[in-house]
Coordinates of C-alpha atoms in Angstrom, one line a residue:
M5 CA 16.8 -32.4 -4.7
S6 CA 18.3 -28.9 -4.4
W7 CA 15.7 -26.2 -4.4
S8 CA 16.4 -22.5 -5.1
L9 CA 15.9 -19.9 -2.4
R10 CA 13.1 -18.4 -4.5
R11 CA 11.2 -21.7 -4.7
R12 CA 11.8 -22.4 -1.0
F13 CA 10.5 -19.0 0.0
L14 CA 7.4 -19.2 -2.3
L15 CA 6.5 -22.7 -1.3
T16 CA 7.0 -22.0 2.4
S17 CA 5.0 -18.7 2.2
L18 CA 2.3 -20.4 0.2
G19 CA 2.1 -23.3 2.6
V20 CA 2.0 -21.2 5.7
S21 CA -0.5 -18.7 4.2
A22 CA -2.8 -21.5 3.1
A23 CA -2.6 -23.2 6.5
V24 CA -3.3 -19.9 8.3
L25 CA -6.2 -19.0 6.0
L26 CA -7.8 -22.4 6.3
A27 CA -7.5 -22.3 10.1
A28 CA -8.9 -18.8 10.2
G29 CA -11.7 -19.8 7.8
A30 CA -12.7 -22.8 9.9
F31 CA -12.6 -20.8 13.1
L32 CA -14.7 -18.0 11.7
Y33 CA -17.2 -20.5 10.2
V34 CA -17.6 -22.3 13.5
L35 CA -17.9 -19.0 15.4
F36 CA -20.5 -17.6 13.0
E37 CA -22.5 -20.8 12.9
R38 CA -22.6 -21.1 16.6
D39 CA -23.5 -17.5 17.2
F40 CA -26.1 -17.4 14.5
R41 CA -27.7 -20.6 15.8
A42 CA -27.6 -19.2 19.4
R43 CA -29.4 -16.0 18.1
V44 CA -32.1 -18.1 16.4
H45 CA -32.5 -20.1 19.5
A46 CA -32.8 -17.0 21.6
E47 CA -35.5 -15.6 19.2
T48 CA -37.6 -18.8 19.3
H49 CA -37.3 -18.9 23.1
N50 CA -38.6 -15.3 23.4
Q51 CA -41.4 -16.1 20.9
L52 CA -42.3 -19.1 23.0
M53 CA -42.5 -17.0 26.1
Q54 CA -44.6 -14.5 24.3
L55 CA -46.9 -17.3 23.1
V56 CA -47.2 -18.7 26.6
S57 CA -48.0 -15.3 28.1
G58 CA -50.9 -14.8 25.6
L59 CA -52.7 -18.1 26.5
D60 CA -55.8 -18.4 28.7
V61 CA -58.6 -20.8 29.4
E62 CA -62.3 -19.7 29.2
P63 CA -64.7 -20.8 31.9
S64 CA -66.0 -23.3 29.4
G65 CA -62.5 -24.9 29.4
K66 CA -61.6 -23.7 25.9
V67 CA -58.0 -22.6 25.3
I68 CA -57.8 -19.2 23.8
K69 CA -55.1 -16.8 22.6
T70 CA -55.5 -13.4 24.0
Q71 CA -52.8 -11.5 22.1
A72 CA -51.3 -11.7 18.6
M73 CA -47.7 -12.6 17.9
T74 CA -45.6 -9.7 16.9
D75 CA -43.6 -11.5 14.2
P76 CA -45.6 -11.1 10.9
R77 CA -44.2 -14.4 9.6
F78 CA -46.6 -16.3 11.9
R79 CA -49.4 -14.8 9.7
Q80 CA -47.9 -15.8 6.3
P81 CA -48.7 -19.3 5.1
T82 CA -45.6 -21.6 4.8
S83 CA -43.3 -18.7 5.9
G84 CA -41.0 -21.1 7.9
L85 CA -41.9 -19.8 11.4
Y86 CA -44.8 -21.6 13.2
W87 CA -46.4 -21.9 16.6
Q88 CA -48.8 -24.5 17.9
V89 CA -50.7 -25.2 21.1
E90 CA -52.2 -28.5 21.8
S91 CA -54.0 -30.1 24.8
K92 CA -54.2 -33.6 26.0
S93 CA -57.8 -33.7 24.8
G94 CA -56.7 -33.1 21.3
E95 CA -57.6 -29.5 21.0
V96 CA -55.1 -27.7 18.7
L97 CA -54.4 -24.0 18.1
R98 CA -52.0 -23.1 15.4
S99 CA -50.5 -20.2 13.5
R100 CA -51.8 -19.1 10.1
S101 CA -48.4 -20.0 8.7
L102 CA -49.1 -23.7 9.4
W103 CA -52.3 -23.4 7.3
D104 CA -53.9 -26.8 7.9
A105 CA -50.7 -28.7 8.8
T106 CA -49.5 -29.5 12.3
L107 CA -46.3 -29.7 14.2
T108 CA -45.4 -33.1 15.6
T109 CA -42.6 -34.9 17.4
G110 CA -43.6 -38.3 16.2
N111 CA -44.3 -41.0 18.8
E112 CA -42.2 -39.3 21.5
P113 CA -44.0 -38.5 24.8
W114 CA -44.6 -34.9 25.7
R115 CA -41.5 -33.2 27.2
N116 CA -39.9 -29.8 27.5
I117 CA -37.5 -29.1 24.6
D118 CA -35.3 -26.3 26.0
E119 CA -32.7 -26.4 23.2
P120 CA -34.4 -26.6 19.8
E121 CA -34.1 -30.0 18.1
A122 CA -34.6 -31.1 14.5
F123 CA -37.9 -32.8 13.6
P124 CA -39.7 -33.5 10.3
G125 CA -41.5 -30.3 9.3
P126 CA -45.0 -29.7 8.1
F127 CA -44.1 -29.0 4.4
G128 CA -41.4 -31.6 3.8
E129 CA -38.6 -29.5 5.3
P130 CA -37.0 -30.2 8.7
V131 CA -37.7 -27.7 11.5
L132 CA -36.0 -26.8 14.7
L133 CA -38.6 -27.2 17.4
H134 CA -38.8 -25.6 20.8
A135 CA -41.5 -26.9 23.2
K136 CA -42.7 -26.1 26.7
L137 CA -45.3 -28.0 28.9
I138 CA -47.6 -25.7 30.9
S139 CA -50.8 -26.0 33.0
L140 CA -53.6 -23.4 32.6
G141 CA -56.9 -22.9 34.4
E142 CA -58.3 -23.6 37.9
A143 CA -58.8 -26.9 39.4
P144 CA -60.6 -29.1 38.7
D145 CA -60.7 -27.8 35.1
R146 CA -56.9 -27.3 35.0
Q147 CA -55.5 -28.3 31.6
Q148 CA -52.0 -29.4 30.6
L149 CA -50.8 -27.9 27.3
R150 CA -47.8 -28.3 25.0
V151 CA -46.7 -25.0 23.5
M152 CA -44.4 -25.3 20.5
I153 CA -42.4 -22.8 18.3
A154 CA -40.7 -24.1 15.2
V155 CA -38.5 -22.6 12.5
N156 CA -37.4 -24.1 9.3
E157 CA -33.8 -25.5 9.7
S158 CA -32.9 -23.8 6.4
E159 CA -33.3 -20.5 8.3
V160 CA -30.1 -21.5 10.0
T161 CA -28.3 -23.5 7.4
R162 CA -28.9 -21.2 4.4
P163 CA -27.3 -18.0 6.0
T164 CA -24.5 -20.2 7.3
L165 CA -23.9 -21.6 3.8
Y166 CA -23.9 -18.1 2.3
F167 CA -21.5 -17.0 4.9
A168 CA -19.2 -19.9 4.1
I169 CA -19.2 -19.1 0.4
N170 CA -18.5 -15.5 0.9
L171 CA -15.9 -16.3 3.5
G172 CA -14.2 -18.7 1.1
L173 CA -14.2 -16.1 -1.7
S174 CA -12.8 -13.5 0.6
L175 CA -10.1 -15.7 1.9
L176 CA -9.2 -16.7 -1.7
V177 CA -8.9 -13.0 -2.6
L178 CA -6.8 -12.4 0.5
G179 CA -4.6 -15.4 -0.3
L180 CA -4.0 -14.1 -3.8
A181 CA -3.2 -10.7 -2.4
M182 CA -0.8 -12.3 0.1
L183 CA 0.8 -14.3 -2.7
V184 CA 1.4 -11.0 -4.7
V185 CA 2.8 -9.4 -1.6
S186 CA 5.1 -12.4 -1.1
V187 CA 6.3 -12.3 -4.7
A188 CA 7.0 -8.6 -4.3
Q189 CA 8.7 -9.1 -1.0
L190 CA 10.8 -11.9 -2.5
G191 CA 11.9 -9.6 -5.3
M192 CA 13.1 -7.1 -2.8
V193 CA 14.9 -9.8 -0.7
M194 CA 16.5 -11.4 -3.8
A195 CA 17.6 -8.1 -5.4
P196 CA 21.0 -8.1 -3.6
V197 CA 21.5 -11.8 -4.4
N198 CA 20.7 -11.1 -8.1
S199 CA 23.1 -8.2 -8.0
L200 CA 25.8 -10.4 -6.5
R201 CA 25.1 -13.0 -9.2
N202 CA 25.4 -10.4 -12.0
S203 CA 28.7 -9.1 -10.5
V204 CA 30.1 -12.6 -10.3
R205 CA 29.1 -13.2 -13.9
D206 CA 30.8 -10.0 -15.0
I207 CA 34.0 -11.2 -13.2
R208 CA 33.7 -14.5 -15.0
D209 CA 33.2 -12.7 -18.4
G210 CA 36.1 -10.4 -17.7
K211 CA 34.0 -7.3 -17.6
S212 CA 34.9 -6.5 -14.0
A213 CA 37.6 -7.4 -11.5
R214 CA 35.7 -6.9 -8.3
V215 CA 32.2 -7.4 -6.9
S216 CA 30.7 -3.9 -6.9
G217 CA 27.6 -2.3 -5.3
E218 CA 26.1 -1.9 -1.9
Y219 CA 24.7 -5.0 -0.1
P220 CA 22.8 -5.6 3.2
V221 CA 24.7 -6.5 6.3
E222 CA 23.9 -10.2 5.9
I223 CA 25.6 -10.4 2.4
A224 CA 28.3 -7.7 2.9
P225 CA 30.7 -10.1 4.7
V226 CA 30.5 -12.6 1.8
V227 CA 31.1 -9.8 -0.7
N228 CA 34.1 -8.6 1.2
K229 CA 35.5 -12.1 1.5
L230 CA 35.0 -12.7 -2.2
N231 CA 36.8 -9.5 -3.1
S232 CA 39.6 -10.4 -0.8
L233 CA 39.9 -13.8 -2.5
L234 CA 39.9 -12.1 -5.9
E235 CA 42.7 -9.8 -4.8
Q236 CA 44.7 -12.7 -3.5
R237 CA 44.2 -14.5 -6.7
E238 CA 45.4 -11.6 -8.8
Q239 CA 48.5 -11.4 -6.6
M240 CA 49.1 -15.1 -7.1
V241 CA 48.7 -14.7 -10.8
E242 CA 51.2 -11.9 -10.9
R243 CA 53.7 -13.9 -8.8
A244 CA 53.2 -17.0 -11.0
R245 CA 53.8 -15.0 -14.2
S246 CA 56.8 -13.3 -12.7
R247 CA 58.3 -16.7 -11.8
A248 CA 57.5 -18.1 -15.2
G249 CA 59.3 -15.2 -16.9
N250 CA 62.3 -15.5 -14.6
F251 CA 62.4 -19.3 -15.3
A252 CA 62.3 -18.7 -19.0
H253 CA 65.1 -16.2 -18.8
S254 CA 67.3 -18.3 -16.5
L255 CA 66.7 -21.4 -18.7
K256 CA 67.0 -20.0 -22.2
T257 CA 70.2 -18.1 -21.5
P258 CA 72.3 -21.3 -20.8
L259 CA 70.7 -23.0 -23.8
T260 CA 71.7 -20.1 -26.0
V261 CA 75.3 -20.4 -24.7
I262 CA 75.3 -24.1 -25.4
D263 CA 74.0 -23.5 -29.0
T264 CA 76.9 -21.1 -29.6
L265 CA 79.4 -23.7 -28.5
L266 CA 78.1 -26.4 -30.8
P267 CA 79.9 -25.0 -33.9
R268 CA 83.2 -25.3 -32.1
L269 CA 82.6 -29.0 -31.4
R270 CA 81.8 -29.5 -35.1
V271 CA 85.0 -27.7 -36.1
G272 CA 86.9 -29.9 -33.8
G273 CA 85.5 -33.0 -35.5
Q274 CA 83.1 -33.9 -32.7
H275 CA 80.1 -34.1 -35.0
D276 CA 78.3 -36.9 -33.2
T277 CA 78.7 -35.1 -29.8
A278 CA 77.5 -31.8 -31.2
G279 CA 74.5 -33.5 -32.8
E280 CA 73.5 -35.3 -29.6
I281 CA 73.9 -32.1 -27.5
G282 CA 71.8 -30.2 -30.1
R283 CA 69.1 -32.8 -30.0
Q284 CA 69.0 -32.7 -26.2
T285 CA 68.9 -28.9 -26.0
A286 CA 66.1 -28.8 -28.6
Q287 CA 64.2 -31.3 -26.4
L288 CA 64.9 -29.2 -23.4
R289 CA 63.6 -26.1 -25.1
K290 CA 60.5 -28.0 -26.1
H291 CA 59.8 -29.1 -22.6
A292 CA 60.5 -25.6 -21.3
D293 CA 58.1 -24.1 -23.7
R294 CA 55.4 -26.6 -22.7
E295 CA 55.9 -26.1 -19.0
L296 CA 55.9 -22.3 -19.4
A297 CA 52.6 -22.6 -21.2
R298 CA 51.2 -24.7 -18.4
A299 CA 52.4 -22.2 -15.8
R300 CA 50.7 -19.3 -17.6
M301 CA 47.5 -21.3 -17.8
A302 CA 47.6 -22.2 -14.2
A303 CA 48.1 -18.5 -13.3
G304 CA 44.5 -17.8 -14.1
H305 CA 42.3 -15.9 -16.6
G306 CA 43.1 -12.4 -17.9
E307 CA 41.3 -10.4 -20.5
P308 CA 38.4 -12.4 -22.2
V309 CA 37.9 -12.8 -25.9
R310 CA 35.5 -10.0 -26.9
D311 CA 35.5 -10.7 -30.7
V312 CA 36.3 -14.2 -31.9
R313 CA 36.5 -13.2 -35.5
A314 CA 38.9 -10.3 -34.9
V315 CA 41.2 -12.5 -32.9
V316 CA 41.1 -15.3 -35.5
E317 CA 41.9 -12.7 -38.2
E318 CA 45.0 -11.6 -36.2
I319 CA 46.2 -15.1 -35.9
V320 CA 45.7 -15.8 -39.6
T321 CA 47.6 -12.6 -40.5
T322 CA 50.5 -13.9 -38.4
I323 CA 50.4 -17.4 -39.9
R324 CA 50.6 -15.9 -43.4
H325 CA 54.1 -14.7 -42.6
L326 CA 55.3 -18.2 -41.9
P327 CA 56.5 -20.7 -44.6
R328 CA 53.6 -21.8 -46.8
G329 CA 51.3 -19.4 -45.0
R330 CA 50.5 -17.5 -48.2
D331 CA 49.9 -20.7 -50.2
I332 CA 46.9 -21.7 -48.0
A333 CA 43.5 -20.1 -48.4
F334 CA 42.2 -19.4 -44.9
V335 CA 38.4 -19.1 -45.0
I336 CA 37.0 -17.5 -41.8
D337 CA 33.3 -18.3 -41.4
V338 CA 32.8 -16.6 -38.0
P339 CA 30.2 -13.9 -37.2
A340 CA 31.6 -10.6 -35.9
H341 CA 31.4 -9.4 -32.4
I342 CA 31.0 -12.8 -30.7
A343 CA 32.4 -12.9 -27.2
V344 CA 33.4 -16.1 -25.3
R345 CA 34.3 -16.6 -21.7
M346 CA 37.9 -17.6 -22.2
D347 CA 41.3 -16.0 -21.6
R348 CA 42.4 -14.2 -24.7
E349 CA 46.0 -15.4 -24.5
D350 CA 44.9 -19.0 -24.0
F351 CA 42.5 -18.7 -26.9
I352 CA 45.2 -17.3 -29.2
E353 CA 47.8 -19.9 -28.3
M354 CA 45.3 -22.8 -28.7
V355 CA 43.9 -21.6 -32.1
A356 CA 47.4 -20.5 -33.3
N357 CA 48.8 -24.0 -32.7
V358 CA 45.9 -25.6 -34.5
L359 CA 46.2 -23.2 -37.5
D360 CA 50.0 -23.7 -37.5
N361 CA 49.4 -27.4 -37.8
A362 CA 47.0 -26.8 -40.7
R363 CA 49.6 -24.6 -42.4
K364 CA 52.1 -27.4 -42.4
W365 CA 49.7 -30.1 -43.7
A366 CA 46.9 -28.4 -45.7
R367 CA 47.3 -28.6 -49.5
S368 CA 45.5 -25.3 -50.4
K369 CA 42.6 -24.6 -48.0
T370 CA 41.7 -24.3 -44.3
V371 CA 38.2 -23.4 -43.1
I372 CA 37.6 -21.8 -39.6
R373 CA 33.9 -21.9 -38.7
L374 CA 31.9 -21.1 -35.5
E375 CA 28.6 -22.7 -34.9
P376 CA 26.1 -22.8 -32.0
G377 CA 26.1 -26.0 -29.9
D378 CA 23.5 -27.2 -27.4
T379 CA 24.6 -24.7 -24.7
D380 CA 27.9 -23.3 -25.9
L381 CA 29.6 -22.5 -29.2
V382 CA 31.7 -24.9 -31.3
L383 CA 34.8 -23.7 -33.2
Y384 CA 35.8 -26.0 -36.2
V385 CA 39.2 -25.9 -38.0
S386 CA 39.2 -28.1 -41.1
D387 CA 41.9 -28.5 -43.7
D388 CA 42.3 -30.4 -47.0
G389 CA 45.5 -32.1 -46.1
P390 CA 46.3 -35.8 -46.2
G391 CA 44.7 -36.3 -42.8
I392 CA 45.8 -39.1 -40.4
P393 CA 44.6 -42.6 -39.8
V394 CA 41.7 -43.0 -37.4
A395 CA 43.9 -45.2 -35.2
D396 CA 46.4 -42.3 -34.7
M397 CA 43.7 -39.7 -33.8
D398 CA 44.2 -40.0 -30.0
S399 CA 48.0 -40.0 -30.2
I400 CA 48.5 -36.7 -32.0
V401 CA 48.2 -34.8 -28.7
E402 CA 50.9 -36.8 -27.0
R403 CA 54.0 -34.8 -25.9
G404 CA 56.6 -34.8 -28.6
R405 CA 54.7 -37.1 -30.9
R406 CA 55.3 -36.4 -34.6
L407 CA 53.6 -38.6 -37.1
D408 CA 55.9 -37.3 -39.8
E409 CA 59.5 -36.6 -38.7
G410 CA 60.2 -35.0 -42.1
T411 CA 57.9 -32.0 -41.3
E412 CA 59.1 -29.0 -39.4
G413 CA 58.0 -28.6 -35.7
T414 CA 58.7 -29.8 -32.2
G415 CA 55.7 -32.1 -31.8
I416 CA 54.3 -30.2 -28.8
G417 CA 51.9 -27.8 -30.6
L418 CA 48.8 -30.0 -30.4
A419 CA 49.8 -31.2 -26.9
I420 CA 49.7 -27.6 -25.8
V421 CA 46.3 -27.3 -27.3
N422 CA 45.2 -30.3 -25.3
D423 CA 46.7 -28.8 -22.1
I424 CA 44.9 -25.5 -22.6
A425 CA 41.6 -27.3 -23.2
D426 CA 42.0 -29.4 -20.1
A427 CA 42.9 -26.3 -18.0
C428 CA 39.9 -24.4 -19.3
G429 CA 37.5 -27.3 -19.1
L430 CA 36.9 -27.4 -22.8
R431 CA 35.9 -30.4 -25.0
T432 CA 38.1 -31.0 -28.0
S433 CA 38.1 -33.7 -30.7
F434 CA 40.0 -34.6 -33.9
T435 CA 38.1 -36.2 -36.7
I436 CA 38.2 -36.4 -40.5
S437 CA 37.1 -33.1 -42.1
E438 CA 34.7 -32.6 -44.9
L439 CA 37.7 -31.4 -47.0
G440 CA 39.4 -34.7 -46.6
G441 CA 42.0 -33.7 -44.1
L442 CA 41.9 -33.2 -40.3
R443 CA 39.2 -31.4 -38.5
F444 CA 39.6 -30.0 -35.0
S445 CA 36.7 -28.9 -32.9
V446 CA 36.5 -27.3 -29.5
T447 CA 33.5 -26.1 -27.4
L448 CA 33.8 -22.5 -26.2
P449 CA 31.8 -21.1 -23.2
A450 CA 29.8 -18.3 -24.7
T451 CA 27.6 -15.6 -23.3
I452 CA 23.9 -15.7 -23.7
A453 CA 24.0 -12.8 -26.2
A454 CA 26.7 -14.6 -28.2
R455 CA 24.6 -17.8 -28.5
A456 CA 21.6 -15.7 -29.6
V457 CA 23.7 -14.0 -32.3
T458 CA 25.2 -17.2 -33.7
R459 CA 21.8 -18.9 -33.8
S460 CA 20.3 -16.0 -35.7
T461 CA 23.1 -16.1 -38.3
T462 CA 22.9 -19.8 -39.0

């Protein structure tokens, strides 16, 4: 599958940006979660040391707390921050925040917990518990105590979750901003390419002969090379036309001389010889005209057709001066100001040959109509003549083929039409017309504006 540069750039930019943002988001989340957890652990450790330093044993052996904890959450019931001191004898001191609950490590033996670990909490919520084993008092009344500080695990997970949500939203906004910047950047990068494409389209439509404008250094060599090729093409066209003209002059002059000698042969009684020579020279002229038309088509495109209706009207005006031309009603159903991307001379020769054929065969009417096709325009020429059998439809474009030898002509007109269509890449067809005669159709490459105009008028 061939993807455009625009799609490739956008997909690549989107993929790279998404990967970078996801990696950055994961890194920031892990970094925040680790640092926040470390800060909570440091706070609980300091609180544990403060609690240990405030413990003492009375002479009676009772464990007492000599100083209050500085964090007010210890004095708020179910605040999420708790302390507890217990002895082997079962004596328990606890913070007001525990109310009448206790901290427990389950069936585990007493041990120091230097890095807070998760345990079931006093109010149905897990806690991170920090514990330290100490001994207080004088022998033999020395007591072993377990001092614990606990904080609800949500005190760590909730800020981390909020940070992840805010981080995700921030990265989403940043990603959208990067996408907008990428689209704007792509527009700037593609501007020279779009300008080059428009210039090439103008050349194709005949509006310009060269690629114009200023281009960056990456595209300028291509533009220069393209202009050089266009210049070489024009030179080749000019040489081809010159050779075609010289060929026509050098060939038709001897034929004219031969034609002037034919009456002498007839005067001398050589009628058969004169007739055969006349037929051969006529055939030679026919082939010369056909090859000259091919040479001109191969030379390239010149001025495009800027107004199909105006050109068709010029052709009809010329046809009316030929025999039977004024006896035929030519109906032109073509919108004005419709341009097609085709050489004007090729278009005139093609349509003129078709209309000339209609002039010879139509009884009283010929209709020229232009309609929009799927992607191009379709020109129809229909007449009310006798038509031709379906079996002979494909043979009417053969060189020198005449279905009625009694009708004027050389038999190469429709063959030239076929050659022009092949050279220009056009699709043609001959069918039975709605008037009962022959209908010719050809697809014409139209501009976007021309297709829009024809659709609005149909």
